[in-house]
Amino acid sequence: MAQQRAEPETREELSESENSERIQTKKNKYQQIGITVAGGNEYGQELNQLNCPEVIFIDNEKSIYIADCFNHRIVKWKLNSNTGEVIAGGNGQGNQNNQLHRPRDIIFDKKNNSYIISDTGNKQVIRYFDQKQTNQQIIISNITCWGLTIDKNGFIYVSDWVNNEVRRWKQGDTKGELVAGGNDQGDHLNQLSDPRNIFLDKNESLYISDHNNHRVMKYKKGAKEGEVVAGGNGEGNSLNQLSYPGDVIVDHLGQIYVADCDNHRIMRWCEGDKEGEIVVGGNDQENQSNQLNNPTGLSFDNEENLYVVDHGNHRIQKFENYSESNLYEDLGKPTLHMSDYDMSTQCRQKPSLSKEQNQLTTNSSIDEANNSTEINKSLEAEKRGTG
C-alpha cells in the first residue's frame, strides 16, 4: 500500500522504495495507559455493561458499534456516553427477527445505508436497514460465518471458520466465490485453519487472521495462495510469533496491526519484517489500564487513535495517538473496521501538539473482572475455535 505525504498526492505516486523508507521513519506512537470508552463495569447485560465483546467499528462522529457477543446484541456507544444503545438483538439468544445468537462481526454498508452482521450462532449473515430492527434481511444463510468486510462495489467477504475459507458474495449469489483457503484445514500457503477476522485494503488485498495457525495471511487480488505477513512461527510470545490472533487491520502507512489474543497484546508488523513490535498491552493478563485480557477487536478513529476490544475485561479501550511528527488529518472518511478503500487519498499534516496536550489523565482502576466459571469456560472455548 503506497503512502501519504504531508502535501496532497495520490498513494500510487510513491515507489516501493519510498514506501519502505516511509514505513521505517513514520510510525504512530500510542499512550500505554488506555481509557475505557465503553463497558468496564464487569460483565452483564445492563446498558453500561458488555459481555465478551468481539469487534467494533467507529463512525465519523466517533460513535462505537460493538458486537456484544454473549449478550446477543449490537450496541452503539456515542462519544463520551456512559451507556450504550441497543440497535440490534438484545432480546435473548434466538433466531427470531429481533434476536441474535453470538454475533461476531458488524460492518456498515455505505452504499445501501445498512448494517451487516455476522450472526454466527444462527449461521447467517443479516442486514438491517435501520436501527429499529423492523427491516431485517437474511443475505447469506447456512454458513459458519465469523469475520466480515466489504469492497467498493458492495461485495461482501465472509470468513467461514469451519470450512477454512473466505468467500466473496455478490447480490443474488447462492454460493459465493472462493477467494482464500478452501483446500482443507492446514498450514500451507493455500490453506487456512479457523480463519477469523478479515480486512480489505485499497488494492483489494485481503488480510486474514489465521487463528489456529497463529499467523496473518495476505491474499493479493486474484491470488491462489497467500503470503505470511505476521507470525507463522508457531504459537508463542516472541516478537516473531502470535498466539491465536484475533482482529487484523492495516493503517494508511500499510502497517499491520494484530490483536494477539492469547498474548494479551497488540502487535504491529511491517510487511517483510521478520518480527513485529508491541504497540500496547503485553503486561500480563489483568484489568489495569495498561493491561489487556484476550483482545479480539481493533479499529482506528479519524485521528488515528487506536481502539481495542478488551474481550476478557468486557470493555473497549482507547489508546491515544501522540505522534508529533506523524499526525494526519483525513480529509475524507475515517478508517473503519471494515476496510480502508474509502479513505481519502489526500491528507495534510497537523501542527505538532504541545507536551501539555499530550498528557493523559490516568483513569481510575477498573474493577476486577468477574471470574464466573461459565464465562471462563466460554472464553477458553473461544480461543480453541470451539465457540
Coordinates of C-alpha atoms in Angstrom, one line a residue:
M1 CA 0.0 0.0 0.0
A2 CA 1.6 3.3 -1.1
Q3 CA 1.9 6.1 1.5
Q4 CA 0.7 9.6 2.1
R5 CA 2.8 12.7 2.2
A6 CA 2.2 16.0 4.1
E7 CA 1.3 17.7 0.8
P8 CA -1.5 16.3 -1.4
E9 CA -0.8 13.5 -3.8
T10 CA -2.1 10.0 -4.5
R11 CA -0.7 6.9 -2.8
E12 CA 0.1 5.3 -6.1
E13 CA 2.7 8.0 -6.9
L14 CA 5.1 6.6 -4.4
S15 CA 7.6 4.0 -5.4
E16 CA 8.1 0.8 -3.3
S17 CA 11.5 2.1 -2.0
E18 CA 9.8 5.4 -0.9
N19 CA 7.1 3.3 0.7
S20 CA 9.6 1.2 2.6
E21 CA 11.5 4.2 3.8
R22 CA 8.4 6.0 5.0
I23 CA 7.2 3.0 6.9
Q24 CA 10.6 2.9 8.7
T25 CA 10.5 6.6 9.6
K26 CA 6.8 7.1 10.3
K27 CA 5.1 5.1 12.9
N28 CA 2.3 6.2 15.1
K29 CA 3.0 6.1 18.9
Y30 CA 0.3 5.4 21.4
Q31 CA -0.1 6.2 25.1
Q32 CA 0.3 3.0 27.1
I33 CA -2.5 3.8 29.5
G34 CA -5.8 3.0 28.0
I35 CA -9.1 5.0 28.5
T36 CA -12.2 2.9 28.9
V37 CA -14.8 4.3 26.5
A38 CA -17.4 1.5 26.7
G39 CA -18.2 -1.2 29.3
G40 CA -15.6 -1.8 32.1
N41 CA -18.3 -2.4 34.7
E42 CA -17.8 -6.1 34.9
Y43 CA -19.7 -8.4 32.6
G44 CA -23.5 -8.1 32.4
Q45 CA -26.5 -7.1 30.3
E46 CA -27.2 -3.6 31.6
L47 CA -26.7 -0.8 29.1
N48 CA -23.4 0.2 30.9
Q49 CA -22.1 -3.3 30.6
L50 CA -20.8 -5.7 27.9
N51 CA -20.4 -9.4 27.9
C52 CA -17.4 -10.7 25.9
P53 CA -17.5 -8.1 23.1
E54 CA -15.9 -9.3 19.9
V55 CA -15.3 -6.5 17.4
I56 CA -16.1 -2.8 16.7
F57 CA -16.3 -0.2 14.1
I58 CA -16.3 3.6 14.6
D59 CA -18.2 6.2 12.6
N60 CA -17.4 9.8 11.7
E61 CA -18.8 11.1 15.0
K62 CA -16.7 8.6 16.9
S63 CA -19.7 6.5 17.9
I64 CA -18.6 2.9 18.6
Y65 CA -20.6 0.0 17.3
I66 CA -19.9 -3.1 19.3
A67 CA -20.7 -6.8 18.6
D68 CA -21.6 -7.6 22.2
C69 CA -21.3 -11.3 21.6
F70 CA -22.6 -13.1 24.8
N71 CA -25.4 -10.5 25.2
H72 CA -26.5 -11.4 21.7
R73 CA -26.8 -7.8 20.6
I74 CA -25.2 -4.9 18.7
V75 CA -24.7 -1.8 20.9
K76 CA -23.9 1.7 19.9
W77 CA -22.0 3.9 22.3
K78 CA -21.9 7.6 21.4
L79 CA -18.9 9.7 22.1
N80 CA -18.4 10.4 25.9
S81 CA -21.5 8.3 26.7
N82 CA -21.7 6.3 29.9
T83 CA -24.2 3.8 28.4
G84 CA -24.9 2.1 25.1
E85 CA -28.0 1.9 22.9
V86 CA -29.1 -1.5 21.6
I87 CA -29.5 -1.3 17.8
A88 CA -29.9 -5.0 17.0
G89 CA -30.8 -8.0 19.1
G90 CA -30.8 -7.7 22.9
N91 CA -33.9 -9.9 23.2
G92 CA -32.1 -13.0 24.4
Q93 CA -30.4 -15.7 22.3
G94 CA -32.6 -16.9 19.5
N95 CA -33.4 -16.9 15.8
Q96 CA -36.4 -14.6 15.6
N97 CA -36.3 -11.3 13.7
N98 CA -35.5 -9.3 16.8
Q99 CA -32.9 -11.8 18.1
L100 CA -29.2 -12.7 17.5
H101 CA -27.0 -15.6 18.6
R102 CA -23.4 -14.7 19.4
P103 CA -22.8 -12.0 16.8
R104 CA -19.1 -12.0 15.8
D105 CA -18.8 -9.0 13.5
I106 CA -20.6 -5.9 12.2
I107 CA -19.8 -3.6 9.3
F108 CA -21.5 -0.7 7.7
D109 CA -22.5 -0.7 4.0
K110 CA -22.5 2.9 2.9
K111 CA -23.8 2.1 -0.5
N112 CA -27.0 0.7 0.9
N113 CA -27.0 2.6 4.2
S114 CA -27.3 -0.6 6.2
Y115 CA -25.6 -2.6 8.9
I116 CA -24.4 -6.1 8.1
I117 CA -24.0 -8.6 11.0
S118 CA -22.3 -11.9 11.3
D119 CA -24.9 -13.8 13.3
T120 CA -22.6 -16.7 13.9
G121 CA -24.8 -18.8 16.2
N122 CA -27.6 -18.7 13.7
K123 CA -25.3 -19.5 10.8
Q124 CA -26.3 -16.5 8.8
V125 CA -25.3 -13.0 7.7
I126 CA -28.1 -10.5 8.0
R127 CA -28.7 -6.9 7.1
Y128 CA -30.6 -4.2 9.0
F129 CA -31.7 -1.1 7.1
D130 CA -32.4 0.9 10.3
Q131 CA -31.8 0.8 14.0
K132 CA -35.4 -0.2 14.8
Q133 CA -34.9 -3.8 13.8
T134 CA -38.0 -3.7 11.7
N135 CA -36.5 -4.5 8.3
Q136 CA -34.2 -7.5 8.7
Q137 CA -32.9 -9.2 5.6
I138 CA -31.0 -12.6 5.6
I139 CA -28.4 -12.2 2.8
I140 CA -26.4 -15.4 3.4
S141 CA -27.8 -18.5 5.1
N142 CA -26.4 -21.8 6.3
I143 CA -22.8 -20.5 6.7
T144 CA -20.5 -20.9 9.6
C145 CA -19.6 -17.2 9.4
W146 CA -17.2 -15.2 11.5
G147 CA -15.5 -12.1 10.0
L148 CA -16.9 -9.7 7.5
T149 CA -15.6 -7.0 5.2
I150 CA -16.9 -5.2 2.1
D151 CA -15.4 -3.7 -1.0
K152 CA -16.1 -0.6 -3.0
N153 CA -18.6 -2.5 -5.2
G154 CA -20.6 -3.6 -2.2
F155 CA -19.5 -7.2 -2.5
I156 CA -19.3 -8.9 0.9
Y157 CA -16.4 -11.1 2.1
V158 CA -17.1 -13.7 4.8
S159 CA -14.7 -16.0 6.6
D160 CA -16.0 -19.5 7.2
W161 CA -14.2 -20.7 10.3
V162 CA -15.4 -24.3 10.0
N163 CA -14.7 -24.8 6.2
N164 CA -11.5 -22.9 6.5
E165 CA -12.1 -20.5 3.6
V166 CA -13.1 -16.9 2.7
R167 CA -15.8 -16.3 0.0
R168 CA -16.9 -13.1 -1.8
W169 CA -20.6 -12.7 -2.2
K170 CA -22.4 -10.6 -4.8
Q171 CA -26.0 -9.7 -4.6
G172 CA -28.1 -12.8 -5.5
D173 CA -25.2 -15.3 -5.1
T174 CA -26.2 -18.7 -3.7
K175 CA -22.7 -20.0 -3.0
G176 CA -20.2 -17.1 -3.2
E177 CA -16.8 -17.1 -4.9
L178 CA -13.9 -18.7 -3.2
V179 CA -11.1 -16.1 -2.6
A180 CA -8.9 -17.7 0.0
G181 CA -8.4 -21.2 1.5
G182 CA -10.9 -23.9 0.8
N183 CA -8.2 -26.6 0.5
D184 CA -9.0 -28.4 3.7
Q185 CA -7.5 -27.4 7.1
G186 CA -3.8 -26.9 7.1
D187 CA -0.8 -24.6 7.3
H188 CA 0.3 -24.5 3.6
L189 CA 0.1 -21.1 1.8
N190 CA -3.2 -22.1 0.1
Q191 CA -4.7 -23.3 3.4
L192 CA -6.3 -21.8 6.5
S193 CA -7.1 -23.1 9.9
D194 CA -10.1 -21.4 11.7
P195 CA -9.9 -18.1 9.8
R196 CA -11.5 -15.3 11.9
N197 CA -11.3 -11.6 11.2
I198 CA -10.6 -10.2 7.8
F199 CA -9.6 -6.8 6.3
L200 CA -9.6 -5.5 2.8
D201 CA -7.2 -2.7 1.7
K202 CA -7.5 -0.2 -1.1
N203 CA -5.9 -2.5 -3.6
E204 CA -8.4 -5.3 -2.6
S205 CA -5.7 -7.3 -0.9
L206 CA -7.3 -9.5 1.7
Y207 CA -5.8 -9.9 5.2
I208 CA -6.9 -12.9 7.2
S209 CA -6.4 -13.7 10.8
D210 CA -5.5 -17.4 10.5
H211 CA -6.4 -18.2 14.1
N212 CA -5.1 -21.8 14.7
N213 CA -2.1 -21.3 12.5
H214 CA -1.0 -18.3 14.7
R215 CA -0.4 -16.1 11.7
V216 CA -1.9 -13.4 9.4
M217 CA -2.2 -14.2 5.7
K218 CA -2.3 -11.7 2.9
Y219 CA -4.0 -12.7 -0.4
K220 CA -3.5 -10.2 -3.2
K221 CA -6.5 -9.8 -5.5
G222 CA -6.9 -12.9 -7.6
A223 CA -4.1 -14.9 -5.9
K224 CA -4.5 -18.6 -5.4
E225 CA -2.3 -18.7 -2.3
G226 CA -1.4 -16.2 0.4
E227 CA 1.7 -15.0 2.0
V228 CA 2.5 -14.8 5.7
V229 CA 2.8 -11.1 6.8
A230 CA 2.7 -11.6 10.6
G231 CA 3.5 -14.6 12.8
G232 CA 3.8 -18.0 11.2
N233 CA 6.5 -19.3 13.5
G234 CA 4.3 -21.4 15.7
E235 CA 2.4 -20.4 18.8
G236 CA 4.5 -18.3 21.2
N237 CA 5.1 -14.9 22.7
S238 CA 8.4 -13.9 21.0
L239 CA 8.2 -10.9 18.7
N240 CA 8.1 -13.1 15.6
Q241 CA 5.2 -15.1 17.0
L242 CA 1.5 -14.8 17.6
S243 CA -0.9 -16.8 19.8
Y244 CA -4.4 -17.3 18.5
P245 CA -4.7 -13.9 16.7
G246 CA -8.0 -12.1 16.5
D247 CA -8.7 -8.9 14.5
V248 CA -6.3 -7.5 11.9
I249 CA -6.4 -4.0 10.5
V250 CA -4.0 -2.0 8.3
D251 CA -3.2 1.7 8.7
H252 CA -2.7 4.3 5.9
L253 CA 1.1 3.5 6.1
G254 CA 0.5 -0.1 5.2
Q255 CA 1.4 -1.2 8.7
I256 CA -0.4 -4.3 10.0
Y257 CA -2.0 -4.3 13.5
V258 CA -2.9 -7.6 15.1
A259 CA -4.9 -8.4 18.2
D260 CA -2.6 -11.1 19.6
C261 CA -5.3 -12.6 21.8
D262 CA -3.6 -15.2 24.0
N263 CA -0.5 -13.0 24.4
H264 CA -2.8 -10.1 25.7
R265 CA -1.1 -7.5 23.5
I266 CA -1.5 -5.6 20.2
M267 CA 1.3 -6.2 17.7
R268 CA 2.4 -4.1 14.7
W269 CA 4.1 -5.6 11.7
C270 CA 5.6 -4.0 8.6
E271 CA 5.2 -6.3 5.7
G272 CA 8.5 -8.1 5.0
D273 CA 9.8 -7.8 8.6
K274 CA 10.9 -10.9 10.4
E275 CA 9.3 -9.8 13.6
G276 CA 6.7 -7.3 14.9
E277 CA 6.6 -4.9 17.8
I278 CA 4.3 -4.5 20.8
V279 CA 2.1 -1.4 20.4
V280 CA 0.0 -1.7 23.6
G281 CA -0.6 -4.4 26.2
G282 CA 1.8 -7.3 26.8
N283 CA 1.8 -6.7 30.6
D284 CA 0.2 -9.9 31.7
Q285 CA -3.5 -10.8 31.6
E286 CA -5.2 -8.4 34.0
N287 CA -7.6 -5.5 34.0
Q288 CA -5.4 -2.5 34.8
S289 CA -5.3 0.4 32.4
N290 CA -2.1 -0.7 30.8
Q291 CA -3.2 -4.3 30.5
L292 CA -5.4 -6.4 28.2
N293 CA -7.3 -9.7 28.6
N294 CA -7.7 -11.7 25.4
P295 CA -8.1 -8.7 23.0
T296 CA -10.1 -9.6 19.9
G297 CA -11.0 -6.4 18.0
L298 CA -9.3 -3.3 16.6
S299 CA -10.2 0.0 15.0
F300 CA -9.0 3.5 14.3
D301 CA -10.9 6.7 14.5
N302 CA -10.3 9.6 12.2
E303 CA -7.4 10.9 14.4
E304 CA -5.7 7.5 14.3
N305 CA -6.4 6.8 17.9
L306 CA -6.4 3.0 18.5
Y307 CA -9.4 1.3 20.0
V308 CA -9.1 -2.3 21.4
V309 CA -11.9 -4.7 22.2
D310 CA -10.7 -6.0 25.6
H311 CA -12.8 -9.2 25.3
G312 CA -12.0 -10.8 28.7
N313 CA -12.4 -7.5 30.6
H314 CA -15.7 -6.7 28.9
R315 CA -14.6 -3.2 27.8
I316 CA -13.4 -1.1 24.9
Q317 CA -10.1 0.6 25.5
K318 CA -8.9 3.8 23.6
F319 CA -5.1 4.3 23.3
E320 CA -4.4 7.9 22.2
N321 CA -2.1 8.6 19.3
Y322 CA 0.6 11.1 20.5
S323 CA 2.9 11.1 17.5
E324 CA 4.2 14.6 17.0
S325 CA 5.7 14.1 13.5
N326 CA 3.1 11.7 12.2
L327 CA -0.3 13.2 12.9
Y328 CA -2.5 13.4 9.8
E329 CA -5.9 14.8 9.3
D330 CA -8.1 12.7 7.0
L331 CA -9.9 14.9 4.5
G332 CA -12.4 12.2 3.7
K333 CA -13.8 9.4 5.7
P334 CA -12.2 7.7 8.7
T335 CA -10.6 4.3 8.7
L336 CA -13.4 2.0 9.7
H337 CA -13.0 -1.6 10.8
M338 CA -14.5 -2.9 7.6
S339 CA -11.8 -1.7 5.1
D340 CA -9.8 1.4 4.1
Y341 CA -10.9 1.6 0.5
D342 CA -12.9 4.8 1.1
M343 CA -10.0 6.7 2.8
S344 CA -9.2 10.0 1.2
T345 CA -6.0 9.9 -0.9
Q346 CA -5.1 13.4 0.3
C347 CA -4.0 14.2 3.8
R348 CA -2.3 17.2 5.3
Q349 CA 0.0 17.2 8.3
K350 CA -1.4 18.7 11.5
P351 CA 0.7 21.0 13.7
S352 CA 2.6 19.2 16.4
L353 CA 0.8 19.0 19.8
S354 CA 2.3 20.5 22.9
K355 CA 3.5 18.3 25.7
E356 CA 0.7 19.5 27.8
Q357 CA -1.9 18.5 25.2
N358 CA -0.3 15.1 25.0
Q359 CA -0.7 14.4 28.7
L360 CA -3.4 11.9 29.6
T361 CA -5.2 11.7 32.9
T362 CA -4.9 8.2 34.2
N363 CA -8.3 6.7 34.6
S364 CA -9.3 5.0 37.8
S365 CA -8.6 1.3 38.2
I366 CA -11.1 -0.9 36.6
D367 CA -12.9 -3.3 38.9
E368 CA -11.6 -6.8 38.7
A369 CA -13.4 -8.8 36.1
N370 CA -15.9 -11.4 37.3
N371 CA -14.4 -14.9 37.4
S372 CA -17.6 -16.7 36.6
T373 CA -16.9 -20.4 35.8
E374 CA -19.3 -20.2 32.8
I375 CA -17.6 -17.1 31.3
N376 CA -14.1 -18.6 31.8
K377 CA -15.1 -21.8 30.1
S378 CA -16.7 -19.9 27.2
L379 CA -13.5 -17.8 26.8
E380 CA -11.4 -20.9 26.7
A381 CA -13.7 -22.4 24.1
E382 CA -13.4 -19.3 22.0
K383 CA -9.6 -19.5 21.9
R384 CA -9.6 -23.1 20.7
G385 CA -12.2 -22.4 18.0
T386 CA -15.0 -24.5 19.6
G387 CA -17.3 -21.5 20.3

